[in-house]
CSV table of C-alpha atoms and ligand atoms in Angstrom, one decimal:
chain,number,residue,atom,x,y,z
A,1,MET,CA,109.0,49.8,85.9
A,2,ARG,CA,109.3,51.4,81.9
A,3,LYS,CA,111.9,51.8,80.6
A,4,HIS,CA,112.6,55.3,79.3
A,5,ILE,CA,113.2,56.3,75.4
A,6,ILE,CA,115.4,59.5,74.7
A,7,ALA,CA,114.8,59.8,70.8
A,8,GLY,CA,117.0,62.4,68.4
A,9,ASN,CA,114.7,63.1,65.5
A,10,TRP,CA,117.2,64.7,62.9
A,11,LYS,CA,114.4,65.5,60.5
A,12,MET,CA,116.3,66.8,57.0
A,13,ASN,CA,119.6,67.7,58.5
A,14,LEU,CA,122.8,67.2,58.0
A,15,ASN,CA,124.8,65.7,55.5
A,16,LEU,CA,127.0,62.5,55.6
A,17,ASN,CA,130.4,63.5,57.5
A,18,GLU,CA,128.1,65.5,60.1
A,19,GLY,CA,125.8,62.8,60.5
A,20,TYR,CA,128.2,60.4,61.3
A,21,SER,CA,129.9,62.7,63.7
A,22,LEU,CA,127.0,63.8,65.3
A,23,ALA,CA,126.2,59.8,66.0
A,24,SER,CA,130.0,59.2,67.0
A,25,GLU,CA,130.1,61.9,69.6
A,26,ILE,CA,126.6,60.8,71.3
A,27,LYS,CA,127.9,57.1,71.5
A,28,GLY,CA,131.1,58.1,73.3
A,29,MET,CA,129.7,60.7,75.7
A,30,VAL,CA,127.4,57.4,76.2
A,31,ILE,CA,129.5,55.1,77.0
A,32,ASP,CA,132.4,57.3,78.5
A,33,GLU,CA,129.9,59.7,81.0
A,34,ILE,CA,126.9,57.3,80.9
A,35,THR,CA,127.8,54.2,84.1
A,36,ASN,CA,123.7,53.3,84.6
A,37,LEU,CA,122.0,54.1,81.9
A,38,ASN,CA,118.5,54.2,82.2
A,39,ALA,CA,116.9,55.3,78.9
A,40,GLU,CA,116.9,53.1,75.5
A,41,VAL,CA,119.2,56.0,73.7
A,42,VAL,CA,117.0,56.2,70.2
A,43,LEU,CA,118.8,58.2,66.4
A,44,PHE,CA,116.5,59.2,63.8
A,45,PRO,CA,118.9,60.3,61.1
A,46,PRO,CA,118.0,60.2,57.6
A,47,PHE,CA,116.8,57.7,55.0
A,48,ILE,CA,120.7,58.2,53.8
A,49,HIS,CA,122.7,58.0,56.8
A,50,LEU,CA,121.0,54.9,58.2
A,51,ALA,CA,123.5,52.1,56.8
A,52,GLY,CA,126.2,54.4,58.0
A,53,ILE,CA,125.5,55.1,61.1
A,54,LYS,CA,124.4,51.2,61.7
A,55,LYS,CA,127.7,50.6,61.4
A,56,LEU,CA,129.2,53.5,63.7
A,57,ILE,CA,127.0,52.3,66.6
A,58,GLU,CA,127.5,49.1,66.6
A,59,GLY,CA,128.7,47.9,70.1
A,60,SER,CA,127.1,50.3,71.8
A,61,ALA,CA,123.7,50.9,73.9
A,62,VAL,CA,122.5,53.8,71.1
A,63,MET,CA,120.3,52.1,68.6
A,64,LEU,CA,118.2,53.5,65.2
A,65,GLY,CA,115.4,54.5,64.0
A,66,ALA,CA,113.7,56.1,60.7
A,67,GLN,CA,112.0,58.5,60.0
A,68,ASN,CA,108.3,57.7,57.9
A,69,CYS,CA,108.1,54.1,56.2
A,70,HIS,CA,106.0,52.9,52.9
A,71,TYR,CA,103.0,50.3,54.2
A,72,LYS,CA,104.0,47.8,51.2
A,73,ASP,CA,106.9,45.8,52.0
A,74,SER,CA,107.4,46.1,47.7
A,75,GLY,CA,106.0,47.3,45.1
A,76,ALA,CA,105.4,50.1,42.4
A,77,PHE,CA,105.8,53.0,45.4
A,78,THR,CA,108.8,55.4,43.1
A,79,GLY,CA,110.4,57.1,46.2
A,80,GLU,CA,109.5,55.6,48.6
A,81,ILE,CA,111.0,53.5,51.7
A,82,SER,CA,109.7,49.8,53.0
A,83,PRO,CA,109.5,48.9,56.5
A,84,LYS,CA,111.2,45.6,55.4
A,85,MET,CA,113.8,47.2,54.0
A,86,LEU,CA,114.7,49.3,57.6
A,87,LYS,CA,114.4,45.3,59.3
A,88,GLU,CA,117.6,44.6,56.6
A,89,LEU,CA,119.5,47.4,57.6
A,90,GLY,CA,119.1,47.4,62.0
A,91,VAL,CA,116.7,49.5,62.3
A,92,LYS,CA,114.8,49.2,65.5
A,93,TYR,CA,111.6,52.3,65.6
A,94,VAL,CA,110.3,54.2,63.1
A,95,LEU,CA,108.5,57.0,63.5
A,96,VAL,CA,104.8,57.0,62.3
A,97,GLY,CA,102.6,60.3,61.8
A,98,HIS,CA,104.8,63.3,63.1
A,99,SER,CA,103.0,66.8,62.3
A,100,GLU,CA,104.9,67.9,59.7
A,101,ARG,CA,104.0,64.5,58.0
A,102,ARG,CA,100.7,65.0,59.0
A,103,GLN,CA,100.6,68.3,57.0
A,104,TYR,CA,103.1,68.6,54.5
A,105,ASN,CA,102.8,65.1,53.1
A,106,PHE,CA,98.7,65.4,53.7
A,107,GLU,CA,98.9,61.8,56.0
A,108,ASN,CA,96.0,61.1,57.5
A,109,ASN,CA,94.8,58.3,60.5
A,110,GLN,CA,93.6,56.1,57.4
A,111,ILE,CA,96.6,56.0,55.9
A,112,LEU,CA,99.3,56.4,59.5
A,113,ALA,CA,97.2,52.9,60.9
A,114,MET,CA,98.3,50.7,57.3
A,115,LYS,CA,101.7,52.5,59.0
A,116,VAL,CA,101.7,51.1,62.3
A,117,SER,CA,100.3,48.0,60.9
A,118,ALA,CA,103.5,47.3,58.3
A,119,VAL,CA,105.8,48.3,60.2
A,120,LEU,CA,104.5,45.9,63.2
A,121,SER,CA,104.6,43.6,61.1
A,122,ASN,CA,108.4,43.6,59.8
A,123,ASN,CA,108.7,42.9,63.9
A,124,LEU,CA,109.7,46.6,64.1
A,125,HIS,CA,108.8,49.6,66.6
A,126,PRO,CA,105.9,52.1,65.3
A,127,VAL,CA,106.5,55.4,67.3
A,128,TYR,CA,102.8,56.5,67.0
A,129,CYS,CA,102.8,61.0,67.4
A,130,ILE,CA,100.1,62.4,67.8
A,131,GLY,CA,99.8,66.1,68.9
A,132,GLU,CA,97.2,69.0,68.7
A,133,THR,CA,96.9,72.1,67.3
A,134,LEU,CA,97.4,75.6,68.1
A,135,ASN,CA,94.1,76.6,67.0
A,136,GLU,CA,92.8,73.3,68.4
A,137,ARG,CA,94.0,73.4,71.8
A,138,GLU,CA,92.4,77.4,72.0
A,139,ASN,CA,89.4,75.6,70.9
A,140,LYS,CA,89.3,73.2,73.8
A,141,ASN,CA,89.0,70.8,71.1
A,142,GLU,CA,92.6,68.6,72.3
A,143,PHE,CA,91.5,66.2,74.4
A,144,ILE,CA,89.1,65.1,71.5
A,145,VAL,CA,91.5,65.9,68.8
A,146,ASN,CA,94.7,63.4,70.9
A,147,GLN,CA,91.5,60.4,71.0
A,148,THR,CA,90.8,60.5,67.1
A,149,GLN,CA,94.3,60.6,66.3
A,150,LEU,CA,94.6,57.3,68.6
A,151,ASN,CA,91.5,55.7,67.9
A,152,GLU,CA,91.7,55.9,63.9
A,153,GLY,CA,95.6,55.6,63.8
A,154,LEU,CA,96.4,52.9,66.6
A,155,PHE,CA,93.7,51.4,68.8
A,156,HIS,CA,93.1,48.9,65.4
A,157,LEU,CA,95.8,47.4,66.4
A,158,LEU,CA,95.8,43.8,69.1
A,159,PRO,CA,96.7,43.6,72.8
A,160,SER,CA,99.6,42.1,71.9
A,161,GLN,CA,100.6,43.9,68.7
A,162,ILE,CA,100.1,48.2,70.8
A,163,LYS,CA,102.6,46.7,73.3
A,164,GLU,CA,104.8,46.7,70.7
A,165,THR,CA,104.3,50.4,70.0
A,166,VAL,CA,105.3,53.5,71.8
A,167,ILE,CA,103.3,56.5,71.7
A,168,ALA,CA,104.3,60.0,71.2
A,169,TYR,CA,102.9,62.9,72.7
A,170,GLU,CA,103.8,66.3,69.9
A,171,PRO,CA,101.3,69.2,71.0
A,172,VAL,CA,102.0,70.8,66.8
A,173,TRP,CA,102.3,74.2,68.8
A,174,ALA,CA,105.0,73.5,71.0
A,175,ILE,CA,108.0,71.4,67.9
A,176,GLY,CA,110.7,73.6,67.1
A,177,THR,CA,108.7,76.8,68.1
A,178,GLY,CA,110.8,77.2,71.9
A,179,ILE,CA,107.9,76.4,73.4
A,180,THR,CA,107.3,74.0,75.9
A,181,ALA,CA,104.1,72.4,77.4
A,182,SER,CA,103.9,73.0,81.0
A,183,VAL,CA,104.7,69.9,83.0
A,184,ALA,CA,101.0,70.4,83.9
A,185,GLN,CA,100.0,70.4,80.5
A,186,ALA,CA,102.4,67.5,79.5
A,187,ALA,CA,101.0,65.0,82.4
A,188,GLU,CA,97.7,65.9,82.1
A,189,MET,CA,97.6,64.5,78.5
A,190,HIS,CA,99.9,62.0,78.8
A,191,ASN,CA,97.1,60.6,81.8
A,192,PHE,CA,95.0,61.5,79.3
A,193,ILE,CA,96.7,58.8,76.5
A,194,ARG,CA,97.6,56.6,79.2
A,195,LYS,CA,93.5,56.6,80.5
A,196,LEU,CA,92.2,55.7,77.0
A,197,VAL,CA,94.9,52.8,76.3
A,198,GLU,CA,92.9,51.5,79.5
A,199,GLU,CA,89.8,51.9,78.1
A,200,LYS,CA,90.3,49.9,75.6
A,201,TYR,CA,93.5,47.6,76.2
A,202,GLY,CA,93.3,46.8,80.1
A,203,THR,CA,95.8,48.1,82.8
A,204,GLN,CA,98.4,45.8,82.0
A,205,VAL,CA,99.2,47.2,78.6
A,206,ALA,CA,98.5,50.8,80.2
A,207,ASP,CA,101.1,50.3,82.5
A,208,GLU,CA,103.7,48.9,79.9
A,209,ILE,CA,103.0,51.1,77.5
A,210,ARG,CA,105.4,54.0,76.8
A,211,ILE,CA,104.2,57.2,76.1
A,212,LEU,CA,107.1,60.3,75.0
A,213,TYR,CA,106.6,63.9,75.5
A,214,GLY,CA,108.2,66.1,71.9
A,215,GLY,CA,107.9,69.9,72.1
A,216,SER,CA,111.5,71.8,72.1
A,217,MET,CA,112.2,69.7,74.8
A,218,LYS,CA,115.9,71.1,75.7
A,219,PRO,CA,118.7,69.8,79.0
A,220,ASP,CA,117.1,72.9,81.1
A,221,ASN,CA,113.3,71.7,80.8
A,222,ALA,CA,114.1,68.1,81.0
A,223,ALA,CA,114.0,67.0,83.9
A,224,GLN,CA,110.9,68.2,84.4
A,225,LEU,CA,109.5,66.8,82.4
A,226,LEU,CA,110.9,63.5,82.6
A,227,SER,CA,110.2,63.4,86.4
A,228,CYS,CA,106.5,63.1,85.9
A,229,ASN,CA,105.2,59.7,86.4
A,230,ASP,CA,102.8,59.5,82.3
A,231,ILE,CA,106.6,60.8,80.5
A,232,ASP,CA,108.2,57.7,79.9
A,233,GLY,CA,110.6,60.0,77.7
A,234,GLY,CA,111.4,62.3,75.1
A,235,LEU,CA,111.4,63.0,71.2
A,236,ILE,CA,113.4,65.8,69.9
A,237,GLY,CA,114.2,67.4,67.3
A,238,GLY,CA,116.2,70.7,67.5
A,239,ALA,CA,118.2,69.6,70.4
A,240,SER,CA,118.8,66.1,69.7
A,241,LEU,CA,121.5,67.8,66.3
A,242,GLU,CA,124.0,68.9,69.3
A,243,SER,CA,125.6,66.0,71.0
A,244,ARG,CA,125.9,67.8,74.1
A,245,SER,CA,122.2,68.7,75.0
A,246,PHE,CA,120.8,65.4,74.0
A,247,VAL,CA,123.3,63.5,75.9
A,248,ASN,CA,122.7,66.0,78.5
A,249,ILE,CA,118.8,65.1,78.0
A,250,VAL,CA,119.5,61.7,78.2
A,251,LYS,CA,121.4,61.8,81.7
A,252,ALA,CA,117.8,64.1,82.7
A,253,VAL,CA,116.0,60.3,82.5
A,254,LYS,CA,115.8,59.6,86.5
A,255,SER,CA,117.5,56.6,87.9
B,1,PEP,C1,110.0,67.1,66.3
B,1,PEP,O1,110.7,66.9,65.8
B,1,PEP,O2,109.7,65.5,67.0
B,1,PEP,C2,110.3,67.7,67.8
B,1,PEP,C3,110.1,67.9,69.0
B,1,PEP,O3,111.4,69.1,68.0
B,1,PEP,P1,111.3,70.0,68.8
B,1,PEP,O4,112.2,69.4,69.5
B,1,PEP,O5,112.2,71.0,68.6
B,1,PEP,O6,110.6,70.3,69.0
């Protein structure tokens, strides 16, 4: 049985006080309201929040993730943060290849492959994001686009390494738009992704790897999406900025 992950990607939002309040509220609600937590709950705040939030969530089931990292552990890379630094801070997961970084920071699959490896060599877990644009889907290229992102950015890993990674399928047209992939569209792509993992790494790895859905997941559509066999949780942007919405998505994970 794969343990679900409900991950909140705060992106470049919230000042320090707002971030600390949100993390405290989420921690409190998870402790007070959820007796049988069936998911890993992970917050991905901006870098400057990480150290403070790590202290705030101590003693709870809430975990910490980072939105990005460099592919080197140290060096002359002004403005960058390394996976080694994130490890020291107590981070567990690192997003790699979010579509906004692919689009605005021109990160390609080759760079992302190096980041994935760097994250793993620091004993952290990459959450490798893939997804097609609307144009690619309209041209019926959604399967080949996702397959290429996996082949070039992730499938260089050894079986022992891929087991430590998480894949997030996030159709770009659904991110921040309020348009969610239908359950059928999401289920079809998750099934396709798991089959690709199986072809490359075998059934056991395919059965174990977690594949999250991201793209306008909200409390009112979460239960349906999360009830699909191949959907092992959610990567949530907008709805993760409001404690009640986010915790209600955590509660939508079936027991
Ligand atoms: C995201 O940023 O990964 C995301 C899925 O955002 P939203 O939930 O706002 O669509």
